[in-house]
Coordinates of C-alpha atoms in Angstrom, one line a residue:
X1 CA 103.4 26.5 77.0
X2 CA 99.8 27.1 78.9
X3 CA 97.2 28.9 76.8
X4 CA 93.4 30.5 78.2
X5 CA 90.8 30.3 76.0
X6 CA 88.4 33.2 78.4
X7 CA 84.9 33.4 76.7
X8 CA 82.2 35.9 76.8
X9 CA 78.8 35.8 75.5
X10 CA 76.5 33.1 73.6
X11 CA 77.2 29.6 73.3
X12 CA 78.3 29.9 69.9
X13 CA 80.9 31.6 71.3
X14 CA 81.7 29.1 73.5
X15 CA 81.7 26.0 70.3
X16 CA 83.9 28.5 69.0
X17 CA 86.4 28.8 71.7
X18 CA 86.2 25.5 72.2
X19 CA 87.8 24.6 68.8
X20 CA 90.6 26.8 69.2
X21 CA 91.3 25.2 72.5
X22 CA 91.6 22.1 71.1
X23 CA 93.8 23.3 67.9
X24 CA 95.8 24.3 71.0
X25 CA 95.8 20.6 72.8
X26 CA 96.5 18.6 69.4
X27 CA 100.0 20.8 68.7
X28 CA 100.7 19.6 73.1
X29 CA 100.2 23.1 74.0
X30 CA 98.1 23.1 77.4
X31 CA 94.8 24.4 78.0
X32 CA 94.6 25.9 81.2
X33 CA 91.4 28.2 82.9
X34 CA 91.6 31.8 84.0
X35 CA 92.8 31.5 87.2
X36 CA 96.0 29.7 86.3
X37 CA 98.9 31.1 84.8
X38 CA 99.0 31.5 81.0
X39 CA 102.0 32.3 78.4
X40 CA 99.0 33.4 75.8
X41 CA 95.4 34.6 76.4
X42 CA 92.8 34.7 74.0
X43 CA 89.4 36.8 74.8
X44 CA 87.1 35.9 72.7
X45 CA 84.3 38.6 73.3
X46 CA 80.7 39.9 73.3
X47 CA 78.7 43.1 72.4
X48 CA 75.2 42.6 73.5
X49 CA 75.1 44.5 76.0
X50 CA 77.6 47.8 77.4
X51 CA 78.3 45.3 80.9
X52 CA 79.7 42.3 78.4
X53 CA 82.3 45.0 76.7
X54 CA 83.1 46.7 80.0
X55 CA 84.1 42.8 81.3
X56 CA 86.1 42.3 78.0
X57 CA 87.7 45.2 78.4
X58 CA 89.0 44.8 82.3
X59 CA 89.6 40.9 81.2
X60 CA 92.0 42.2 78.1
X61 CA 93.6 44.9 80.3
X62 CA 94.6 42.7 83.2
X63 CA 95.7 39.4 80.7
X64 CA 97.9 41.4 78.9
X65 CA 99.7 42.8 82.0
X66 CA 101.3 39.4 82.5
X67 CA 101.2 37.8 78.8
X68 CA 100.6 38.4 74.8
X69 CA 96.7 38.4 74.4
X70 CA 94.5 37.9 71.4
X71 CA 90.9 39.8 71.3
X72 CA 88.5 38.5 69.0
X73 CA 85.1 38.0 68.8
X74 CA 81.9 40.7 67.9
X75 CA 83.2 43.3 70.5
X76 CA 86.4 43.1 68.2
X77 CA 84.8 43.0 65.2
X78 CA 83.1 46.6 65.7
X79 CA 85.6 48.3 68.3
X80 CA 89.2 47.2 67.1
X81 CA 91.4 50.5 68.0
X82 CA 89.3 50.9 71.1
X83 CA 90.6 47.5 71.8
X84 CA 94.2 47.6 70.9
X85 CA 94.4 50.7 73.4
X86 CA 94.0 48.7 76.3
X87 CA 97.7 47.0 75.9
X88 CA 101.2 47.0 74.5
X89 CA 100.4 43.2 74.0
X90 CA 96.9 43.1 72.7
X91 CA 96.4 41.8 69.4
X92 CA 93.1 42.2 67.9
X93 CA 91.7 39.7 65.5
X94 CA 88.3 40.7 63.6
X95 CA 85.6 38.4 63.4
X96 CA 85.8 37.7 59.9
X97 CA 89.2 36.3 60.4
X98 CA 88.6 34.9 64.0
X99 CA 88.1 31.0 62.1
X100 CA 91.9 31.7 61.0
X101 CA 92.7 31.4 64.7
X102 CA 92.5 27.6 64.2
X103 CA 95.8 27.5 62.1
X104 CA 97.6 29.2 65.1
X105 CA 98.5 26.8 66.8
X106 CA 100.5 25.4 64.5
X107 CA 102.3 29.1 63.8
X108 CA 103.3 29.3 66.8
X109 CA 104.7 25.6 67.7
X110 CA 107.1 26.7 64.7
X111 CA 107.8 30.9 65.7
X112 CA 109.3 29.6 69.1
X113 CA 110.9 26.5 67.7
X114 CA 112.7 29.5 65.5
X115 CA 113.3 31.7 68.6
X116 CA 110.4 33.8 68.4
X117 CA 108.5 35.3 71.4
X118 CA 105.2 34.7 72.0
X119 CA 104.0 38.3 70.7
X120 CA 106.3 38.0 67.8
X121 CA 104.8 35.1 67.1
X122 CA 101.4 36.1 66.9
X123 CA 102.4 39.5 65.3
X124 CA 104.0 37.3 62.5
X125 CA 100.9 35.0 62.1
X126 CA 99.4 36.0 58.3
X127 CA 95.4 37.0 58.5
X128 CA 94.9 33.8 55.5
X129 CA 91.6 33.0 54.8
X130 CA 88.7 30.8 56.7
X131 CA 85.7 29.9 56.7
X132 CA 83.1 30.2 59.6
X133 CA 82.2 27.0 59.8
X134 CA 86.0 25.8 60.4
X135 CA 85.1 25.4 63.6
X136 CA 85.7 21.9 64.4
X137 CA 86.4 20.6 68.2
X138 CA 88.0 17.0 68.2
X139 CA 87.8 17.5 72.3
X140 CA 86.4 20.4 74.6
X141 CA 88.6 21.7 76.8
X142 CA 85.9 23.4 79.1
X143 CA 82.7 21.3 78.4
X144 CA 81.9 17.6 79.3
X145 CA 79.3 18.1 76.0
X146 CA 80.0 18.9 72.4
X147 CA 79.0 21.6 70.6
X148 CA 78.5 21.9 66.7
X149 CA 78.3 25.0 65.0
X150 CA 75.9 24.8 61.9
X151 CA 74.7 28.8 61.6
X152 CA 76.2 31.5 61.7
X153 CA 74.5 35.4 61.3
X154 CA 70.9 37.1 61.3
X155 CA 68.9 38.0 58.7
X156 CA 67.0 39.9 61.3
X157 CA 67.4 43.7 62.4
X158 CA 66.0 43.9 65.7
X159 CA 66.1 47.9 66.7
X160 CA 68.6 46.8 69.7
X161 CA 70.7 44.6 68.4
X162 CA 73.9 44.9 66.8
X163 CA 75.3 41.0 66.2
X164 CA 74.0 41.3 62.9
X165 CA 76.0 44.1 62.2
X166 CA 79.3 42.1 63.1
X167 CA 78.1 38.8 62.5
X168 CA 76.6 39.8 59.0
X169 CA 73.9 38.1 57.0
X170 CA 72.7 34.3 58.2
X171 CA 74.4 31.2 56.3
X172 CA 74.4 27.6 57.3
X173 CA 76.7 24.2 57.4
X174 CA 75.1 22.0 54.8
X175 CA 73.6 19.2 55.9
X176 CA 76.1 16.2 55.0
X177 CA 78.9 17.8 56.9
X178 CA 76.8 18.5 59.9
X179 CA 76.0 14.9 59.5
X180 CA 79.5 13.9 59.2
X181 CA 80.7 16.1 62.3
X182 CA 78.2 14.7 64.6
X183 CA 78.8 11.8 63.5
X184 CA 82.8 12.4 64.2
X185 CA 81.8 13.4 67.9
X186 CA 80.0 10.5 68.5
X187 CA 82.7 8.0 67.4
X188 CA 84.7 10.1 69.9
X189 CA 82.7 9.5 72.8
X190 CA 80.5 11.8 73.2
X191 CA 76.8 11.5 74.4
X192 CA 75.0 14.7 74.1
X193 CA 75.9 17.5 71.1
X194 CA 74.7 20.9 71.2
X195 CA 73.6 22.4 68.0
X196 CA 75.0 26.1 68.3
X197 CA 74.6 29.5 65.9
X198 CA 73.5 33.0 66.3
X199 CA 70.0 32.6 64.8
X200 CA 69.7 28.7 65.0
X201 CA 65.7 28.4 63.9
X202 CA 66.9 30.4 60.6
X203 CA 68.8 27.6 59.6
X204 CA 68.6 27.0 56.3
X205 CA 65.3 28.4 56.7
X206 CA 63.6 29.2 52.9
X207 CA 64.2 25.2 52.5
X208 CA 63.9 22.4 54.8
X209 CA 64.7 24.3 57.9
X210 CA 66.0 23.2 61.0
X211 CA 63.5 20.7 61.6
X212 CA 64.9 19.1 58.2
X213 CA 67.9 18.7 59.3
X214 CA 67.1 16.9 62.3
X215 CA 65.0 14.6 60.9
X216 CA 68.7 13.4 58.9
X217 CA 70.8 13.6 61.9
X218 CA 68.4 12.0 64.0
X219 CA 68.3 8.8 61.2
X220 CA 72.1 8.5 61.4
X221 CA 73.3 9.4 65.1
X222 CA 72.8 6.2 67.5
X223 CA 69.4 5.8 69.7
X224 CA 71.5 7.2 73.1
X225 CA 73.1 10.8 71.5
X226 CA 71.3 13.4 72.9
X227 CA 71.0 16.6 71.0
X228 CA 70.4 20.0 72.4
X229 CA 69.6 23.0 70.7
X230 CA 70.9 26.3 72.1
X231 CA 68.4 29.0 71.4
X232 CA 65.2 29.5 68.9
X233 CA 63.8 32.4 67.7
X234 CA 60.4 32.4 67.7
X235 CA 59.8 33.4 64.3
X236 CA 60.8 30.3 62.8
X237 CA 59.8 27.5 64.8
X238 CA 57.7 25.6 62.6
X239 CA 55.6 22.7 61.9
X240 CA 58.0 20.8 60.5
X241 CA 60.5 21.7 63.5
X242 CA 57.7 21.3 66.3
X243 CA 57.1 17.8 65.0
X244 CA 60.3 16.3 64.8
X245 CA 61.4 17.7 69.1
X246 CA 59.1 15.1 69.7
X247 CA 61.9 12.4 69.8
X248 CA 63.1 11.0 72.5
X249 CA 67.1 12.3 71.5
X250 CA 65.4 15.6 71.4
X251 CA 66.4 17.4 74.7
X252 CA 63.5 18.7 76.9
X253 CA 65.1 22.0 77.5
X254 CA 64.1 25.7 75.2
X255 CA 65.5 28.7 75.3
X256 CA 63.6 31.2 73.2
X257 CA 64.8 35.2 72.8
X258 CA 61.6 36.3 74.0
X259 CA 62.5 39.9 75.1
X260 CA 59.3 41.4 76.1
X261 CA 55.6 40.4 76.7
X262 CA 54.2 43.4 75.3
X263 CA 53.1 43.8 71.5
X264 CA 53.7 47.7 71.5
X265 CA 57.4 47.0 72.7
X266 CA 58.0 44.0 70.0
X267 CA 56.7 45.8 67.4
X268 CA 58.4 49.4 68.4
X269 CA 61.7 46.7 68.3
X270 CA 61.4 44.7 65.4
X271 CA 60.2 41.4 66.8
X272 CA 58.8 39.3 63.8
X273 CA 56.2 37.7 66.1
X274 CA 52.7 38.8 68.6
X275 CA 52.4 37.4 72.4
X276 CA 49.4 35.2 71.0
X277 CA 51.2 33.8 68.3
X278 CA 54.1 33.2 71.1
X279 CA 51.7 31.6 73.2
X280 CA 50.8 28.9 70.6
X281 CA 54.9 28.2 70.3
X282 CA 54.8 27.5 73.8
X283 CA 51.9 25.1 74.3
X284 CA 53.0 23.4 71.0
X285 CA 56.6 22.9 72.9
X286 CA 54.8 21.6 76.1
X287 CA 52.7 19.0 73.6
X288 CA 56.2 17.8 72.3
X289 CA 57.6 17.2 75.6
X290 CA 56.4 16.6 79.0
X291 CA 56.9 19.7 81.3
X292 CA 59.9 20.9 79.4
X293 CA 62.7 23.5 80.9
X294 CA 61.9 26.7 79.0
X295 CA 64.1 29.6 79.4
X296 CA 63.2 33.3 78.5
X297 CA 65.6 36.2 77.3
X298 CA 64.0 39.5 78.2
X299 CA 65.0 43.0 78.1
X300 CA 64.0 45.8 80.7
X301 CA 63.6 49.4 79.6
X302 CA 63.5 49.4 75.9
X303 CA 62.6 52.6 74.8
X304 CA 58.9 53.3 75.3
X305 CA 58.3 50.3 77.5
X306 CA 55.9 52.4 80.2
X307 CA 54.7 50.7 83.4
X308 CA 51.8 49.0 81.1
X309 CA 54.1 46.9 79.3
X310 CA 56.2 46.1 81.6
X311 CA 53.2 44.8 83.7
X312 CA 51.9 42.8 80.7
X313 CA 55.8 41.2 80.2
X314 CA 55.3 40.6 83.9
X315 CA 52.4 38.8 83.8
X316 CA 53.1 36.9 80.8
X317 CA 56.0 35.7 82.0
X318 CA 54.6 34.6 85.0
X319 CA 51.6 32.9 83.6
X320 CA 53.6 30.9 81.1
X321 CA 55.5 29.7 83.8
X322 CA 58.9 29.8 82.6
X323 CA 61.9 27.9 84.1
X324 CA 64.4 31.2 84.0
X325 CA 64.9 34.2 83.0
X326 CA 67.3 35.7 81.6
X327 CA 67.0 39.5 82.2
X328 CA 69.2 42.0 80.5
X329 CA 68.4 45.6 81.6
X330 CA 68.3 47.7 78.1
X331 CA 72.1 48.4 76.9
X332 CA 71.9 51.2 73.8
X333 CA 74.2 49.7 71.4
X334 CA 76.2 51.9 68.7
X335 CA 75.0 51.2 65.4
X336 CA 71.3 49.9 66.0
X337 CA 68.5 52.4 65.5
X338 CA 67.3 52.4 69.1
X339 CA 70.6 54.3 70.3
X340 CA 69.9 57.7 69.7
X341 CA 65.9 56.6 71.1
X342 CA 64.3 59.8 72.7
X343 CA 61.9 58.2 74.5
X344 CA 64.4 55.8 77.0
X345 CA 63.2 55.1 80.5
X346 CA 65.3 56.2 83.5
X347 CA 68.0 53.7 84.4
X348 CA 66.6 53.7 87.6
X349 CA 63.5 52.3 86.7
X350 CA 64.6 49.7 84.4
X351 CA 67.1 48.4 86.8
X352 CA 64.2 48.3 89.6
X353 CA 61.8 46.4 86.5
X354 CA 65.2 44.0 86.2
X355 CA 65.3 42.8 89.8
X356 CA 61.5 42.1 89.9
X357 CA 62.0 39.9 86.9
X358 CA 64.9 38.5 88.4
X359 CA 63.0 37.6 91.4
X360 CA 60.3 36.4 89.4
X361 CA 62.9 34.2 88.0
X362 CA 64.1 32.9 91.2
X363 CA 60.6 31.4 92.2
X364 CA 60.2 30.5 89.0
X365 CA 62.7 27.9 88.9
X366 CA 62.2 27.0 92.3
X367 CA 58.9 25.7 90.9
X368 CA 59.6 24.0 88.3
X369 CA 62.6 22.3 89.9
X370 CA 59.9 21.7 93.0
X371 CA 58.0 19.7 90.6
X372 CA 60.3 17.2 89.1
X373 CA 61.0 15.5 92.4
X374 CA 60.5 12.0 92.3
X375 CA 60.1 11.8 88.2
X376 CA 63.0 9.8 86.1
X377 CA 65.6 11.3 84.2
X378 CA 68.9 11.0 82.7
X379 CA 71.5 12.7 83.8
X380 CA 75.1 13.3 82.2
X381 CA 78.4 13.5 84.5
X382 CA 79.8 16.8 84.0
X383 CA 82.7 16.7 87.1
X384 CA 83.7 15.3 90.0
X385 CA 84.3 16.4 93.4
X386 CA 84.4 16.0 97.4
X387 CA 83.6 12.5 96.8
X388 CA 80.6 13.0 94.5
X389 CA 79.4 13.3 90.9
X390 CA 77.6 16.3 89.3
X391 CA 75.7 16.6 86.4
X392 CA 72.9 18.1 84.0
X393 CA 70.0 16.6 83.6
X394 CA 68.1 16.5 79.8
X395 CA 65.8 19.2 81.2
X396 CA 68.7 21.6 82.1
X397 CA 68.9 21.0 85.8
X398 CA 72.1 21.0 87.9
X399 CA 72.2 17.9 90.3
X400 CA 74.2 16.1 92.8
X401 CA 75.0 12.6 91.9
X402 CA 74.0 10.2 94.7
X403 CA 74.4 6.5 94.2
X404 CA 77.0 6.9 91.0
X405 CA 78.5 4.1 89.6
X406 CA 82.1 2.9 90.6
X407 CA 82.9 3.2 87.1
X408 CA 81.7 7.0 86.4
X409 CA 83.2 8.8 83.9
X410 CA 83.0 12.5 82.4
X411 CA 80.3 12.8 79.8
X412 CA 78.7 9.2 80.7
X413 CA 75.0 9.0 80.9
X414 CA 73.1 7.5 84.1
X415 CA 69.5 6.9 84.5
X416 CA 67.2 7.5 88.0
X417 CA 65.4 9.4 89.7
X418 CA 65.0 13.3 91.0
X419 CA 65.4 13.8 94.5
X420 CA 65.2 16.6 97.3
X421 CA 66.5 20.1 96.7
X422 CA 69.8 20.2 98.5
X423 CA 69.9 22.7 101.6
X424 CA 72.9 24.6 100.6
X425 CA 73.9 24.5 97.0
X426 CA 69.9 24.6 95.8
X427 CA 71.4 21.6 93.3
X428 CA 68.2 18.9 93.6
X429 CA 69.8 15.3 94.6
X430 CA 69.7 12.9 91.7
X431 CA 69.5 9.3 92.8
X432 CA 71.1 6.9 90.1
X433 CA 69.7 3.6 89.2
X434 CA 71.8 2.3 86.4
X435 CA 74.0 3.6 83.8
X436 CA 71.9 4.7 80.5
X437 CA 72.3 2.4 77.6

């Protein structure tokens, strides 16, 4: 029986997809991708923006046409009958009992040892109880890396945002079994783990922190595991967490939820932080590494933003020099105070503010890529094909394997050298000089 696992939305969407993938591959069911045939989908889905639930939405539709098909994720969590209208074989799963999804596997290997269908089977699956940090990938399905969840919610109540509203209030994994779950990815193989959750700097954040927890995962995990960290929010990056990114394990690569550049426009939203106290993040996160790949979330046309602010998020943005951007044209979301905002600019205009920013973001990353020719790296093998390897380098960059070992394998780590952009794919050539110890 073949099984899709489609995910939309956040990486801690995609940790979580990925364990129910592989509850999936331990019973011998078969993962298979989108574009293959499938006897059962499961959507898992985002709402941060109107454009994520309209592609959920056409994705449920035209899965169930051919097969049963679970929807689950935020988008289910706050629109479940819009949901279950798109299908006779949709089957919505709220968020608060998406972790149960790990025991279905195991439901359904019976059901249709019984006779069941496939939608009967699901249909008879009992809601039971879970936890949100069942989450637990043995293997990933879709992903050369690992990801461990250890947060989960927001504490915050940014004026556009709804995850808070269907992710609810923050918790976090306590610190021996994150310990013992990276540990348990290691032993399996893997060289580079990718701390996920929704607000990942509020991790256990009126103790040690995130930088706590670090410091005891970095004392246990070898002196080759890499560790990423998906996203920070500015608010709570602190000392403690600014020192400890300093070790080499500690992955050159940020991504931080900046959203605008303005002070008016965070403080009309929400934003627990100024552009000056920003600023000092982001030289603090050059001083830990060298040149680091720092990625930007920003939103055009939030309510009030006039041609000021979006000038100053503009400028900002470009004087920082950021790697990417990440540009999400402002998506009024049900639920969040800025929905019924009088003051909105004309879609016209913040879709025009979007592409500038996106072009910004284009010659942005041109730059920075420009600039790490000829400087050494490490580089993971992510897949393999026409004859060569490609990978992702520790500061985020996409390359073209030249010189790989004979021996290559998915997930192994090579040292060498950044070359040349190349002409077509805009990947930058990566020369290897010896497999990393």
């Amino acid at each position: 029986m073949n099984v899709c696992v489609y995910t939309l939305g956040c990486r801690l969407n995609q940790c979580e997809s990925e364990a129910i993938a592989d509850s999936f591959a331990q019973e011998g069911f078969t993962i298979v991708g989108e574009a293959e045939s499938a006897d059962l989908y499961i959507v898992n889905t985002c709402t941060v923006t109107s454009k994520a639930e309209q592609k959920a939405r056409r994705m449920i539709r035209k899965f169930a046409k051919s097969a049963p098909t679970l929807a689950t994720g935020c988008y289910a969590q706050v629109n479940e009958e819009e949901l279950k209208q798109l299908g006779e074989q949709i089957i919505v799963v709220p968020l608060e009992k998406k972790a149960h999804l790990l025991k279905l596997a195991t439901h359904m290997k019976a059901s249709l040892v019984s006779g069941m269908s496939t939608y009967e089977g699901c249909r008879s699956f009992s809601d039971g109880n879970a936890s949100v940090f069942d989450y637990e990938a043995a293997s990933f399905s879709y992903h050369s890396r690992a990801y461990l969840k250890i947060q989960d919610g927001c504490d915050n109540s940014c004026a556009y945002c709804r995850v808070h509203v269907a992710r609810g209030k923050a918790v976090s994994l306590d610190v021996p079994t994150v310990i013992q779950r990276a540990l348990a990815l290691q032993d399996a193989g893997f060289q580079e783990i990718m701390l996920t959750g929704v607000n990942l700097t509020m991790y256990d954040h009126e103790r040690d922190g995130l930088g706590g927890l670090l410091e005891q995962l970095l004392k246990r995990l070898s002196p080759s595991m890499r560790l990423r960290l998906s996203s920070m929010e500015p608010d709570h990056i602190d000392e403690r967490l600014l020192s400890v990114l300093k070790d080499r394990r500690m992955q050159p690569h940020f991504h931080i939820p900046v959203q605008s550049g303005s002070d008016a426009i965070l403080k009309r939203v929400d934003r627990h932080y100024t552009i000056a106290e920003l600023s000092r993040i982001l030289d603090r996160l050059r001083e830990a590494k060298d040149d680091p790949f720092l990625a930007a979330d920003i939103i055009t046309g939030l309510p009030g933003e006039t041609d000021e602010d979006f000038e100053q998020t503009y400028q900002f943005l470009q004087n920082q020099g950021f790697s990417n951007l990440h540009v999400f044209p402002f998506s009024p979301r049900p639920d969040t105070p800025l929905f019924k905002a009088t003051d909105r600019v004309p879609e016209s205009v913040r879709d025009e503010r979007a592409l500038r920013l996106r072009k910004l973001s284009e010659d942005l990353h041109r730059a920075y890529r420009m600039r790490q020719v000829g400087k050494d790296a490490e580089v993971i093998l992510q897949n393999r094909k026409g004859g060569h390897w490609y990978g992702l380098s520790g500061n985020y960059l996409e390359v073209k394997v030249l010189n790989a070992p004979a021996f290559g394998r998915e997930g192994m780590l090579v040292q060498g050298t950044f070359g040349p952009l190349a002409k077509q794919s805009e990947r930058m050539e990566f020369i290897v000089d010896a497999p990393a110890v």
